[in-house]
mmCIF file of C-alpha atoms and ligand atoms in Angstrom:
data_model
loop_
_atom_site.group_PDB
_atom_site.id
_atom_site.type_symbol
_atom_site.label_atom_id
_atom_site.label_comp_id
_atom_site.label_asym_id
_atom_site.label_seq_id
_atom_site.Cartn_x
_atom_site.Cartn_y
_atom_site.Cartn_z
ATOM 1 C CA UNK F 1 111.261 74.435 89.455
ATOM 2 C CA UNK F 2 107.596 73.581 89.683
ATOM 3 C CA UNK F 3 105.293 75.111 92.296
ATOM 4 C CA UNK F 4 101.811 73.823 93.065
ATOM 5 C CA UNK F 5 99.011 76.027 94.399
ATOM 6 C CA UNK F 6 98.172 74.553 97.789
ATOM 7 C CA UNK F 7 95.842 77.163 99.268
ATOM 8 C CA UNK F 8 94.231 80.444 98.225
ATOM 9 C CA UNK F 9 93.032 83.256 100.488
ATOM 10 C CA UNK F 10 90.921 86.008 98.939
ATOM 11 C CA UNK F 11 91.167 89.257 100.920
ATOM 12 C CA UNK F 12 88.873 91.415 98.802
ATOM 13 C CA UNK F 13 87.715 91.836 95.189
ATOM 14 C CA UNK F 14 91.219 92.284 93.785
ATOM 15 C CA UNK F 15 93.709 90.851 96.264
ATOM 16 C CA UNK F 16 94.686 87.272 97.029
ATOM 17 C CA UNK F 17 97.310 85.297 98.892
ATOM 18 C CA UNK F 18 98.511 82.059 97.323
ATOM 19 C CA UNK F 19 100.380 79.386 99.248
ATOM 20 C CA UNK F 20 102.649 77.457 96.908
ATOM 21 C CA UNK F 21 104.295 74.101 97.490
ATOM 22 C CA UNK F 22 107.738 74.248 95.836
ATOM 23 C CA UNK F 23 109.401 71.103 94.490
ATOM 24 C CA UNK F 24 112.383 71.837 96.720
ATOM 25 C CA UNK F 25 112.729 73.938 99.853
ATOM 26 C CA UNK F 26 113.555 77.576 99.116
ATOM 27 C CA UNK F 27 116.080 79.267 101.404
ATOM 28 C CA UNK F 28 115.814 83.036 101.408
ATOM 29 C CA UNK F 29 116.191 86.194 103.467
ATOM 30 C CA UNK F 30 113.008 88.033 104.508
ATOM 31 C CA UNK F 31 112.346 90.779 101.954
ATOM 32 C CA UNK F 32 113.356 88.748 98.901
ATOM 33 C CA UNK F 33 111.126 87.718 96.003
ATOM 34 C CA UNK F 34 110.548 84.811 93.625
ATOM 35 C CA UNK F 35 109.958 84.967 89.891
ATOM 36 C CA UNK F 36 106.634 83.329 89.071
ATOM 37 C CA UNK F 37 106.130 82.143 85.496
ATOM 38 C CA UNK F 38 102.989 81.013 83.713
ATOM 39 C CA UNK F 39 102.350 80.102 80.100
ATOM 40 C CA UNK F 40 99.950 82.731 78.767
ATOM 41 C CA UNK F 41 98.771 82.546 75.141
ATOM 42 C CA UNK F 42 101.546 80.068 74.431
ATOM 43 C CA UNK F 43 104.265 82.336 75.836
ATOM 44 C CA UNK F 44 106.105 82.089 79.148
ATOM 45 C CA UNK F 45 105.466 85.253 81.195
ATOM 46 C CA UNK F 46 107.362 85.944 84.426
ATOM 47 C CA UNK F 47 106.779 88.477 87.195
ATOM 48 C CA UNK F 48 108.330 89.094 90.609
ATOM 49 C CA UNK F 49 106.393 88.369 93.810
ATOM 50 C CA UNK F 50 107.710 88.999 97.300
ATOM 51 C CA UNK F 51 107.665 86.195 99.821
ATOM 52 C CA UNK F 52 105.478 86.787 102.887
ATOM 53 C CA UNK F 53 106.336 83.595 104.751
ATOM 54 C CA UNK F 54 109.401 82.966 106.901
ATOM 55 C CA UNK F 55 112.222 80.818 105.470
ATOM 56 C CA UNK F 56 111.502 77.939 107.879
ATOM 57 C CA UNK F 57 108.086 77.290 106.298
ATOM 58 C CA UNK F 58 107.599 74.610 103.642
ATOM 59 C CA UNK F 59 105.032 76.609 101.684
ATOM 60 C CA UNK F 60 105.858 79.841 99.889
ATOM 61 C CA UNK F 61 103.352 82.644 100.374
ATOM 62 C CA UNK F 62 102.748 85.439 97.887
ATOM 63 C CA UNK F 63 100.172 88.226 98.156
ATOM 64 C CA UNK F 64 99.180 90.266 95.150
ATOM 65 C CA UNK F 65 96.680 92.657 93.681
ATOM 66 C CA UNK F 66 95.303 91.942 90.248
ATOM 67 C CA UNK F 67 96.160 94.594 87.655
ATOM 68 C CA UNK F 68 93.112 94.481 85.375
ATOM 69 C CA UNK F 69 94.974 95.354 82.190
ATOM 70 C CA UNK F 70 97.986 93.268 83.254
ATOM 71 C CA UNK F 71 99.264 90.116 81.594
ATOM 72 C CA UNK F 72 100.197 87.805 84.423
ATOM 73 C CA UNK F 73 98.336 88.918 87.551
ATOM 74 C CA UNK F 74 94.799 88.224 86.157
ATOM 75 C CA UNK F 75 95.854 84.670 85.214
ATOM 76 C CA UNK F 76 97.519 84.170 88.599
ATOM 77 C CA UNK F 77 94.342 85.476 90.244
ATOM 78 C CA UNK F 78 92.274 82.770 88.522
ATOM 79 C CA UNK F 79 94.487 79.815 89.446
ATOM 80 C CA UNK F 80 92.837 77.069 91.482
ATOM 81 C CA UNK F 81 94.222 74.752 94.135
ATOM 82 C CA UNK F 82 96.351 72.068 92.465
ATOM 83 C CA UNK F 83 97.325 74.281 89.501
ATOM 84 C CA UNK F 84 100.994 74.520 88.599
ATOM 85 C CA UNK F 85 103.413 77.374 87.972
ATOM 86 C CA UNK F 86 107.138 77.719 87.454
ATOM 87 C CA UNK F 87 109.060 79.477 90.201
ATOM 88 C CA UNK F 88 112.654 80.653 90.394
ATOM 89 C CA UNK F 89 114.621 82.420 93.071
ATOM 90 C CA UNK F 90 115.044 83.803 95.604
ATOM 91 C CA UNK F 91 116.238 87.151 94.281
ATOM 92 C CA UNK F 92 116.637 90.712 95.498
ATOM 93 C CA UNK F 93 118.687 92.996 97.702
ATOM 94 C CA UNK F 94 115.722 94.173 99.764
ATOM 95 C CA UNK F 95 116.628 92.084 102.785
ATOM 96 C CA UNK F 96 116.175 92.300 106.511
ATOM 97 C CA UNK F 97 119.451 92.957 108.310
ATOM 98 C CA UNK F 98 119.452 90.392 111.108
ATOM 99 C CA UNK F 99 121.726 92.608 113.237
ATOM 100 C CA UNK F 100 119.245 95.485 113.394
ATOM 101 C CA UNK F 101 118.287 96.653 116.873
ATOM 102 C CA UNK F 102 115.569 98.983 115.583
ATOM 103 C CA UNK F 103 113.706 98.751 112.300
ATOM 104 C CA UNK F 104 111.071 101.033 110.851
ATOM 105 C CA UNK F 105 108.909 99.288 108.252
ATOM 106 C CA UNK F 106 106.803 101.405 105.913
ATOM 107 C CA UNK F 107 104.292 99.730 103.590
ATOM 108 C CA UNK F 108 101.882 101.039 100.994
ATOM 109 C CA UNK F 109 99.130 98.650 99.839
ATOM 110 C CA UNK F 110 100.463 95.235 98.818
ATOM 111 C CA UNK F 111 103.893 96.538 99.836
ATOM 112 C CA UNK F 112 103.077 94.849 103.138
ATOM 113 C CA UNK F 113 104.043 91.509 101.485
ATOM 114 C CA UNK F 114 107.830 91.402 102.061
ATOM 115 C CA UNK F 115 107.433 93.235 105.375
ATOM 116 C CA UNK F 116 105.197 90.405 106.658
ATOM 117 C CA UNK F 117 108.123 88.047 106.159
ATOM 118 C CA UNK F 118 110.346 90.411 108.179
ATOM 119 C CA UNK F 119 107.794 90.761 110.992
ATOM 120 C CA UNK F 120 107.159 87.008 111.151
ATOM 121 C CA UNK F 121 110.904 86.293 111.105
ATOM 122 C CA UNK F 122 111.354 88.668 114.030
ATOM 123 C CA UNK F 123 108.536 86.883 115.874
ATOM 124 C CA UNK F 124 110.042 83.463 115.080
ATOM 125 C CA UNK F 125 113.288 84.572 116.747
ATOM 126 C CA UNK F 126 111.636 86.038 119.853
ATOM 127 C CA UNK F 127 111.377 89.665 118.675
ATOM 128 C CA UNK F 128 115.085 90.684 118.923
ATOM 129 C CA UNK F 129 114.432 93.691 116.655
ATOM 130 C CA UNK F 130 112.287 96.551 117.936
ATOM 131 C CA UNK F 131 109.944 97.138 115.006
ATOM 132 C CA UNK F 132 107.628 99.982 114.097
ATOM 133 C CA UNK F 133 105.221 99.422 111.200
ATOM 134 C CA UNK F 134 103.617 102.284 109.276
ATOM 135 C CA UNK F 135 101.059 100.704 106.947
ATOM 136 C CA UNK F 136 99.151 102.882 104.542
ATOM 137 C CA UNK F 137 96.308 101.823 102.240
ATOM 138 C CA UNK F 138 93.622 103.592 100.239
ATOM 139 C CA UNK F 139 90.829 102.652 102.636
ATOM 140 C CA UNK F 140 90.368 100.452 105.727
ATOM 141 C CA UNK F 141 88.888 97.546 103.700
ATOM 142 C CA UNK F 142 92.153 97.302 101.746
ATOM 143 C CA UNK F 143 94.342 96.488 104.742
ATOM 144 C CA UNK F 144 95.742 92.949 104.634
ATOM 145 C CA UNK F 145 96.893 90.688 107.486
ATOM 146 C CA UNK F 146 95.168 93.000 109.980
ATOM 147 C CA UNK F 147 94.188 90.368 112.523
ATOM 148 C CA UNK F 148 97.740 89.037 112.680
ATOM 149 C CA UNK F 149 99.382 92.464 112.826
ATOM 150 C CA UNK F 150 96.937 93.779 115.438
ATOM 151 C CA UNK F 151 97.660 90.675 117.527
ATOM 152 C CA UNK F 152 101.387 91.462 117.582
ATOM 153 C CA UNK F 153 100.633 95.093 118.424
ATOM 154 C CA UNK F 154 98.301 94.107 121.267
ATOM 155 C CA UNK F 155 101.049 91.902 122.713
ATOM 156 C CA UNK F 156 103.355 94.958 122.566
ATOM 157 C CA UNK F 157 105.724 93.182 120.181
ATOM 158 C CA UNK F 158 105.258 95.661 117.364
ATOM 159 C CA UNK F 159 104.312 99.336 117.217
ATOM 160 C CA UNK F 160 101.636 99.552 114.540
ATOM 161 C CA UNK F 161 100.413 102.705 112.828
ATOM 162 C CA UNK F 162 97.660 102.009 110.268
ATOM 163 C CA UNK F 163 97.116 104.955 107.924
ATOM 164 C CA UNK F 164 93.932 105.262 105.867
ATOM 165 C CA UNK F 165 94.333 107.465 102.797
ATOM 166 C CA UNK F 166 90.579 108.126 102.831
ATOM 167 C CA UNK F 167 89.971 110.980 105.308
ATOM 168 C CA UNK F 168 86.279 109.993 105.404
ATOM 169 C CA UNK F 169 87.088 106.478 106.590
ATOM 170 C CA UNK F 170 89.419 106.559 109.572
ATOM 171 C CA UNK F 171 88.411 103.874 112.104
ATOM 172 C CA UNK F 172 89.488 104.074 115.734
ATOM 173 C CA UNK F 173 93.212 103.441 116.070
ATOM 174 C CA UNK F 174 93.935 104.593 112.512
ATOM 175 C CA UNK F 175 95.362 107.902 111.392
ATOM 176 C CA UNK F 176 95.086 109.597 108.010
ATOM 177 C CA UNK F 177 97.395 111.668 105.793
ATOM 178 C CA UNK F 178 100.565 111.302 103.762
ATOM 179 C CA UNK F 179 103.601 109.821 105.497
ATOM 180 C CA UNK F 180 105.634 112.949 106.239
ATOM 181 C CA UNK F 181 108.631 113.558 108.474
ATOM 182 C CA UNK F 182 106.432 114.965 111.255
ATOM 183 C CA UNK F 183 104.394 111.754 111.284
ATOM 184 C CA UNK F 184 107.480 109.544 111.228
ATOM 185 C CA UNK F 185 109.344 111.421 113.948
ATOM 186 C CA UNK F 186 106.330 111.449 116.256
ATOM 187 C CA UNK F 187 106.611 107.641 116.482
ATOM 188 C CA UNK F 188 110.297 107.000 115.784
ATOM 189 C CA UNK F 189 112.357 108.056 118.806
ATOM 190 C CA UNK F 190 115.784 108.444 117.129
ATOM 191 C CA UNK F 191 117.570 107.943 113.865
ATOM 192 C CA UNK F 192 119.390 104.769 114.912
ATOM 193 C CA UNK F 193 117.025 102.561 112.896
ATOM 194 C CA UNK F 194 117.096 100.868 109.546
ATOM 195 C CA UNK F 195 114.173 101.910 107.361
ATOM 196 C CA UNK F 196 112.510 99.370 105.050
ATOM 197 C CA UNK F 197 110.121 100.931 102.539
ATOM 198 C CA UNK F 198 107.886 98.985 100.181
ATOM 199 C CA UNK F 199 105.145 100.430 97.992
ATOM 200 C CA UNK F 200 104.560 102.282 94.739
ATOM 201 C CA UNK F 201 107.523 104.117 93.164
ATOM 202 C CA UNK F 202 105.807 107.469 93.865
ATOM 203 C CA UNK F 203 105.234 106.735 97.531
ATOM 204 C CA UNK F 204 108.780 105.470 98.028
ATOM 205 C CA UNK F 205 110.264 108.540 96.347
ATOM 206 C CA UNK F 206 108.197 110.837 98.599
ATOM 207 C CA UNK F 207 109.205 109.049 101.786
ATOM 208 C CA UNK F 208 112.876 108.848 100.789
ATOM 209 C CA UNK F 209 112.865 112.650 100.523
ATOM 210 C CA UNK F 210 111.201 112.980 103.938
ATOM 211 C CA UNK F 211 113.815 110.686 105.497
ATOM 212 C CA UNK F 212 116.622 112.645 103.844
ATOM 213 C CA UNK F 213 115.129 115.839 105.288
ATOM 214 C CA UNK F 214 115.096 114.223 108.721
ATOM 215 C CA UNK F 215 118.819 113.505 108.401
ATOM 216 C CA UNK F 216 118.501 109.738 107.941
ATOM 217 C CA UNK F 217 121.568 108.393 106.115
ATOM 218 C CA UNK F 218 120.951 106.847 102.705
ATOM 219 C CA UNK F 219 122.708 103.667 103.824
ATOM 220 C CA UNK F 220 120.036 103.174 106.500
ATOM 221 C CA UNK F 221 117.190 103.106 103.978
ATOM 222 C CA UNK F 222 116.269 100.020 101.953
ATOM 223 C CA UNK F 223 113.525 100.138 99.359
ATOM 224 C CA UNK F 224 111.442 97.852 97.181
ATOM 225 C CA UNK F 225 108.954 99.348 94.739
ATOM 226 C CA UNK F 226 106.526 98.124 92.105
HETATM 227 C C1 FAD H 301 110.875 93.091 93.259
HETATM 228 C C2 FAD H 301 109.386 93.071 92.972
HETATM 229 C C3 FAD H 301 108.540 92.472 93.883
HETATM 230 C C4 FAD H 301 107.157 92.454 93.633
HETATM 231 N N1 FAD H 301 106.332 91.899 94.561
HETATM 232 C C5 FAD H 301 104.987 91.970 94.375
HETATM 233 C C6 FAD H 301 104.086 91.467 95.374
HETATM 234 O O1 FAD H 301 104.498 90.916 96.402
HETATM 235 N N2 FAD H 301 102.755 91.623 95.153
HETATM 236 C C7 FAD H 301 102.261 92.239 94.016
HETATM 237 O O2 FAD H 301 101.042 92.400 93.889
HETATM 238 N N3 FAD H 301 103.098 92.676 93.057
HETATM 239 C C8 FAD H 301 104.429 92.557 93.198
HETATM 240 N N4 FAD H 301 105.264 93.023 92.216
HETATM 241 C C9 FAD H 301 104.675 93.476 90.934
HETATM 242 C C10 FAD H 301 104.486 92.256 89.991
HETATM 243 O O3 FAD H 301 105.755 91.715 89.667
HETATM 244 C C11 FAD H 301 103.813 92.616 88.665
HETATM 245 O O4 FAD H 301 104.463 93.719 88.106
HETATM 246 C C12 FAD H 301 102.321 92.940 88.811
HETATM 247 O O5 FAD H 301 101.650 91.808 89.344
HETATM 248 C C13 FAD H 301 101.697 93.300 87.448
HETATM 249 O O6 FAD H 301 101.961 92.273 86.530
HETATM 250 P P1 FAD H 301 101.015 92.053 85.257
HETATM 251 O O7 FAD H 301 101.695 91.071 84.356
HETATM 252 O O8 FAD H 301 99.635 91.710 85.689
HETATM 253 O O9 FAD H 301 100.962 93.487 84.596
HETATM 254 P P2 FAD H 301 101.808 93.969 83.315
HETATM 255 O O10 FAD H 301 101.312 93.268 82.103
HETATM 256 O O11 FAD H 301 103.262 93.836 83.633
HETATM 257 O O12 FAD H 301 101.424 95.498 83.279
HETATM 258 C C14 FAD H 301 100.301 95.947 82.547
HETATM 259 C C15 FAD H 301 100.082 97.414 82.757
HETATM 260 O O13 FAD H 301 99.723 97.662 84.113
HETATM 261 C C16 FAD H 301 100.576 98.644 84.660
HETATM 262 N N5 FAD H 301 100.901 98.248 86.037
HETATM 263 C C17 FAD H 301 101.794 97.308 86.412
HETATM 264 N N6 FAD H 301 101.852 97.221 87.754
HETATM 265 C C18 FAD H 301 100.973 98.132 88.221
HETATM 266 C C19 FAD H 301 100.581 98.531 89.523
HETATM 267 N N7 FAD H 301 101.113 97.973 90.628
HETATM 268 N N8 FAD H 301 99.632 99.492 89.641
HETATM 269 C C20 FAD H 301 99.081 100.056 88.543
HETATM 270 N N9 FAD H 301 99.425 99.731 87.294
HETATM 271 C C21 FAD H 301 100.355 98.788 87.131
HETATM 272 C C22 FAD H 301 101.825 98.648 83.812
HETATM 273 O O14 FAD H 301 102.405 99.940 83.784
HETATM 274 C C23 FAD H 301 101.308 98.261 82.458
HETATM 275 O O15 FAD H 301 100.885 99.389 81.751
HETATM 276 C C24 FAD H 301 106.641 93.031 92.450
HETATM 277 C C25 FAD H 301 107.519 93.611 91.533
HETATM 278 C C26 FAD H 301 108.865 93.644 91.779
HETATM 279 C C27 FAD H 301 109.776 94.294 90.769
#
């Protein structure tokens, strides 16, 4: 179906959020993605983008970093309000389990995108799931949705651990370093949580090994990587 760009938010030099008005309402589970297609050099190109909004919202929200040498993301980055795209979905098995009591969310960079949908869904339902968010990015300026996330943390609705990967830039309230089992277990009280990991394939692989070492069952870990 057709999607129309309704609003654009530019976070920094290479990252934007686009709010898209779909022709029909899209029903999905937080964590899932849409396929976005654009005609580029006469050819239809499609890429996956996670939804950041909650399913009750009319507008779909995607957040992405432009890959300079990429085919689709630079064109998507240059779209203007009113421009059209083709969207299909939702797709994906990376989904929030609504019955969770405890959930540990771990994001690297734009991997925050599907986790925002999970956090907002939890808020929409009165915070039934106790959530801990580990959010790692290369440097403080790269963190997205900070005002919103910090707001939830200040209201004690979410435990938030921002992790700067630049040891020379660690603002107050941030920590630095790789996400290792010692770091995870110092914030996560027990193993009775579901873990939702989203980030680069390398980061996810590293953290999966840490969780395995901690004794977390494979069935309790859900991942999305790109
Ligand atoms: C399930 C799923 C959900 C996704 N959700 C999001 C999302 O919410 N936000 C988002 O920004 N992206 C997301 N992606 C990635 C997105 O689909 C595209 O792959 C990305 O935008 C690059 O597309 P492109 O056409 O610009 O690059 P391509 O033309 O596909 O790639 C060009 C070159 O860039 C390299 N490359 C591709 N991706 C990266 C990268 N991340 N870092 C460094 N080099 C890269 C490729 O190896 C290739 O050599 C998701 C992917 C999947 C599979």
